[in-house]
CSV table of C-alpha atoms in Angstrom, one decimal:
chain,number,residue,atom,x,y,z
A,105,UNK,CA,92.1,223.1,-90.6
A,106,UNK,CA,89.2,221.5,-89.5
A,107,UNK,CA,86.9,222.6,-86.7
A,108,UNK,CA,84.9,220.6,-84.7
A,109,UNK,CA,81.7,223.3,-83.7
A,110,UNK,CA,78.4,222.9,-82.2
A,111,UNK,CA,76.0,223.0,-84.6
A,112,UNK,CA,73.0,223.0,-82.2
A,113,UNK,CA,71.8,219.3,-83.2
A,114,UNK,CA,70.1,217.8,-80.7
A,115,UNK,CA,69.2,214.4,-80.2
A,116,UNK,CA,65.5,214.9,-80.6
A,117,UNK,CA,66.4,216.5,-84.0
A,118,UNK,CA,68.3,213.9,-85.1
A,119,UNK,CA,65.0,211.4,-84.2
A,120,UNK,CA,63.2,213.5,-86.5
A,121,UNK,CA,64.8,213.4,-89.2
A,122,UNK,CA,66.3,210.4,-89.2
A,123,UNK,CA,63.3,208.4,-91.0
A,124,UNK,CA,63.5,211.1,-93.7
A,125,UNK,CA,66.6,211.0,-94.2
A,126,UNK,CA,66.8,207.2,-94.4
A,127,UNK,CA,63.9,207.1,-96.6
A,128,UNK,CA,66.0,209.1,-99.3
A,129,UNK,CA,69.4,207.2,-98.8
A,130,UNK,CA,67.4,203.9,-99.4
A,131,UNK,CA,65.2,205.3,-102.3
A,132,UNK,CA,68.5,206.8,-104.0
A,133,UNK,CA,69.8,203.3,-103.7
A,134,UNK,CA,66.4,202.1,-105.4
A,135,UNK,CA,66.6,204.2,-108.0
A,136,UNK,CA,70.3,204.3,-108.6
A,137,UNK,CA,69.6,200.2,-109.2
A,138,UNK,CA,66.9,201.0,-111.2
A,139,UNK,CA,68.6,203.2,-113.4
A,140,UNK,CA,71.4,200.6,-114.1
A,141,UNK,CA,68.4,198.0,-115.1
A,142,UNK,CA,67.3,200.6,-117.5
A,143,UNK,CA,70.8,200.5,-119.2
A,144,UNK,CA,71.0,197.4,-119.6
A,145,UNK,CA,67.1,196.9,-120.8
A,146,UNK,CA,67.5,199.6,-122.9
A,147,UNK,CA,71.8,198.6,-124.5
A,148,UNK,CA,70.6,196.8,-127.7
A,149,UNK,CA,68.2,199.5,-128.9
A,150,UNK,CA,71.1,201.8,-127.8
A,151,UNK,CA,73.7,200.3,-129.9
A,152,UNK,CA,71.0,199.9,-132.6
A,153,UNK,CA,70.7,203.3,-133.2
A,154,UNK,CA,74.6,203.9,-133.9
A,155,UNK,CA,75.0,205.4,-129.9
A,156,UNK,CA,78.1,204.1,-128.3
A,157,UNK,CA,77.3,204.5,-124.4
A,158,UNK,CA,80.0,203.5,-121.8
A,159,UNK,CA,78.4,201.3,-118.8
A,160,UNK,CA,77.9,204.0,-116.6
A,161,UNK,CA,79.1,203.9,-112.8
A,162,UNK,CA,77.8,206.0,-109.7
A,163,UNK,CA,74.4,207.7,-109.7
A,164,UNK,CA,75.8,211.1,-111.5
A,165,UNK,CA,76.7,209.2,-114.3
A,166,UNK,CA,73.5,207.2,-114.7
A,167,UNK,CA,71.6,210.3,-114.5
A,168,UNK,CA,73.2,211.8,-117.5
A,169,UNK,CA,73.4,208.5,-119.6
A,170,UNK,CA,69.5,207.6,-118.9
A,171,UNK,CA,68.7,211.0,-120.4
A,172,UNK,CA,71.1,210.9,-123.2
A,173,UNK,CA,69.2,207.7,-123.8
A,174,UNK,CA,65.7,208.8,-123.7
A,175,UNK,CA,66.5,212.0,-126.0
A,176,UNK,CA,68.6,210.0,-128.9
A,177,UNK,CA,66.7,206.9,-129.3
A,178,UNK,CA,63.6,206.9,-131.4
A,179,UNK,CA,62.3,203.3,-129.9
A,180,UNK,CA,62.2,204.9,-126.4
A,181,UNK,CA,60.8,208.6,-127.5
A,182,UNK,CA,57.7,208.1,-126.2
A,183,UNK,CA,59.1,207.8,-122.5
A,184,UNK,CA,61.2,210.9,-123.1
A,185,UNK,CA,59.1,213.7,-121.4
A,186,UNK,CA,58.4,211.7,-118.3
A,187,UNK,CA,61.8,210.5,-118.0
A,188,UNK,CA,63.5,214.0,-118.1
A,189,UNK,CA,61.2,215.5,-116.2
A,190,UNK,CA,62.1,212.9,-113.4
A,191,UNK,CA,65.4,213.0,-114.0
A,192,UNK,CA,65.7,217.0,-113.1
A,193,UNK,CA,63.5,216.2,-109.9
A,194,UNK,CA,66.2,213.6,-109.2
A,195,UNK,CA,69.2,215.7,-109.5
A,196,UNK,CA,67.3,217.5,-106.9
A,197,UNK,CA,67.0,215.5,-104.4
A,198,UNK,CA,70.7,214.2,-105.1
A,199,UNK,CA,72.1,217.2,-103.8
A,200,UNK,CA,70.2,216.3,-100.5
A,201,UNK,CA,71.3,212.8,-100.1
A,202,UNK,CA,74.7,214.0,-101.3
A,203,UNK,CA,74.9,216.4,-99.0
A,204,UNK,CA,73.5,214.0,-96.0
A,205,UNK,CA,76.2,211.5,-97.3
A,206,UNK,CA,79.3,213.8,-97.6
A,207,UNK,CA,78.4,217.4,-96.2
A,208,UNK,CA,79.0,218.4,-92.5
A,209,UNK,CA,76.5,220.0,-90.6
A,210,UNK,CA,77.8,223.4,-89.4
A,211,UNK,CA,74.7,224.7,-87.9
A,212,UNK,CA,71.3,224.0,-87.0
A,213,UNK,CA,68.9,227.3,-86.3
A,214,UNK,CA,66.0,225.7,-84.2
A,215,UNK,CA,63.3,228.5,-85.2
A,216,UNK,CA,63.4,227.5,-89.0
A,217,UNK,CA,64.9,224.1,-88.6
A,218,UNK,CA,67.2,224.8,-91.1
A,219,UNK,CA,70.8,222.6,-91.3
A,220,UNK,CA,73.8,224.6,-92.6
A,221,UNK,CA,76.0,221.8,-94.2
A,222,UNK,CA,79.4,222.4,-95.2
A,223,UNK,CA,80.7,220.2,-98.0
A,224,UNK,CA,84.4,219.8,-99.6
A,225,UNK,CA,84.2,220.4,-103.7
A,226,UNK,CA,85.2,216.7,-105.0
A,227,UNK,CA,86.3,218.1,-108.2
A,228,UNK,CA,88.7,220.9,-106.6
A,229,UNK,CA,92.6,220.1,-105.8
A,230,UNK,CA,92.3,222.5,-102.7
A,231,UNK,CA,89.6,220.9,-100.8
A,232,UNK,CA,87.8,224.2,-101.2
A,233,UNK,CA,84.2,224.4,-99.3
A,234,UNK,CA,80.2,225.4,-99.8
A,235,UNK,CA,77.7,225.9,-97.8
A,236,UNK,CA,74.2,224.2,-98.5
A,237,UNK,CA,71.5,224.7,-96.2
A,238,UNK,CA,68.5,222.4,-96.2
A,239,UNK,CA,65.3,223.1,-94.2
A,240,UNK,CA,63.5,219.8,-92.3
A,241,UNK,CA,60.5,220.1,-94.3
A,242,UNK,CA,62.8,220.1,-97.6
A,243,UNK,CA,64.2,216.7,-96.0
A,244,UNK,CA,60.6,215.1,-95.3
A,245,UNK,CA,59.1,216.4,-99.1
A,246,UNK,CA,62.3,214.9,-100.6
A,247,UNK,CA,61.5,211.8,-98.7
A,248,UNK,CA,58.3,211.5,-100.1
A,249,UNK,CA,59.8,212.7,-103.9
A,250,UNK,CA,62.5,210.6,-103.5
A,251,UNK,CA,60.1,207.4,-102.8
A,252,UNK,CA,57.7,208.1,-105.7
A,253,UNK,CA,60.8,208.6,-108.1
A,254,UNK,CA,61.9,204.9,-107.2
A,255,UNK,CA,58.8,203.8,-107.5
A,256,UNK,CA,58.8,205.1,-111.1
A,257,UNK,CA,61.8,204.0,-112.1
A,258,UNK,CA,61.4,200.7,-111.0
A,259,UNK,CA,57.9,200.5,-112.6
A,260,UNK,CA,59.8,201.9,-116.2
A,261,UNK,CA,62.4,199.3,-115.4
A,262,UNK,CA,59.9,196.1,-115.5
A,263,UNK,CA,57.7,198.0,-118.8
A,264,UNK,CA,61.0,197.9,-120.7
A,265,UNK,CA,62.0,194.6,-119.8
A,266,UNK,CA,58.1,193.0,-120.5
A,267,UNK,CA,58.2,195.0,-123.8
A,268,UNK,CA,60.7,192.5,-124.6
A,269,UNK,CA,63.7,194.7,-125.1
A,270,UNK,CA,65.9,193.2,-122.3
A,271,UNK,CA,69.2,191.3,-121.8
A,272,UNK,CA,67.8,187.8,-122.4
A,273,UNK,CA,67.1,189.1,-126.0
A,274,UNK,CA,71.4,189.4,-126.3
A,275,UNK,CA,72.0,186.2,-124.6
A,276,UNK,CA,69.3,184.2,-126.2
């Protein structure tokens, strides 16, 4: 059953964090946009090296193709590093915007500023439930991450497609 508590939020605390937390919904939109570019940029030299990749759909997806990318395919080896290490740093800040986007805060202790979220298990038949807890400085530092990560991937984005490996090159 669900129960309806008093977390302790207050309206100042929501003002606070709101820009934050804004910043990395928007920048996770950026990126996840970004990310699909890349795919498509990146499908010829894909399919040219004998990998068969399936469009991918919804940000966890595009996360784990864009790497499988990077690793198998020689042409874009030299990205590799700085991809994957964005990537993990990215998966990071995920769980935030995730949990922002589908958790349920359960408490708020004002002396750390820490949120208690609860969220449902998507992948569980029984609606089980975990407990992530997320501090307001973690919220403003993935703001910051989260804006320099789509700035990156956007940037990577437009140097594939100048390189000249894009979709016009399919179409012709």
């Amino acid at each position: 059953m669900t129960e309806i508590v008093d977390h302790g939020v207050t309206g100042k605390i929501i003002r606070e964090i709101s820009e934050p937390v804004g910043l990395v919904m928007i920048n996770c939109t950026f990126i996840e946009q970004s990310l699909s570019a890349i795919f498509e940029i990146t499908a010829d030299e894909v399919y040219a090296a004998g990998r068969k990749v399936k469009r991918p759909f919804g940000l966890d997806d595009k996360i784990k193709v864009c790497g499988k990318i990077f690793r198998n395919v020689d042409t874009l080896a030299h990205y590799k590093e700085a991809v994957q290490s964005n990537l993990q740093q990215l998966k990071k800040i995920k769980v935030i915007r995730d949990t922002f986007a589908h958790g349920t805060v359960s408490k708020f202790e004002a002396a750390s500023t820490v949120f208690t979220f609860s969220v449902v298990n998507p992948e569980d038949d029984h609606h089980t439930l975990h407990e992530v807890r997320i501090s307001a400085e973690n919220i403003r530092i993935a703001a910051e991450m989260s804006y320099s990560l789509a700035t990156l991937f956007q940037k990577l984005a437009a140097d594939l497609m100048e390189r000249g490996a894009g979709p016009g090159d399919r179409h012709g």
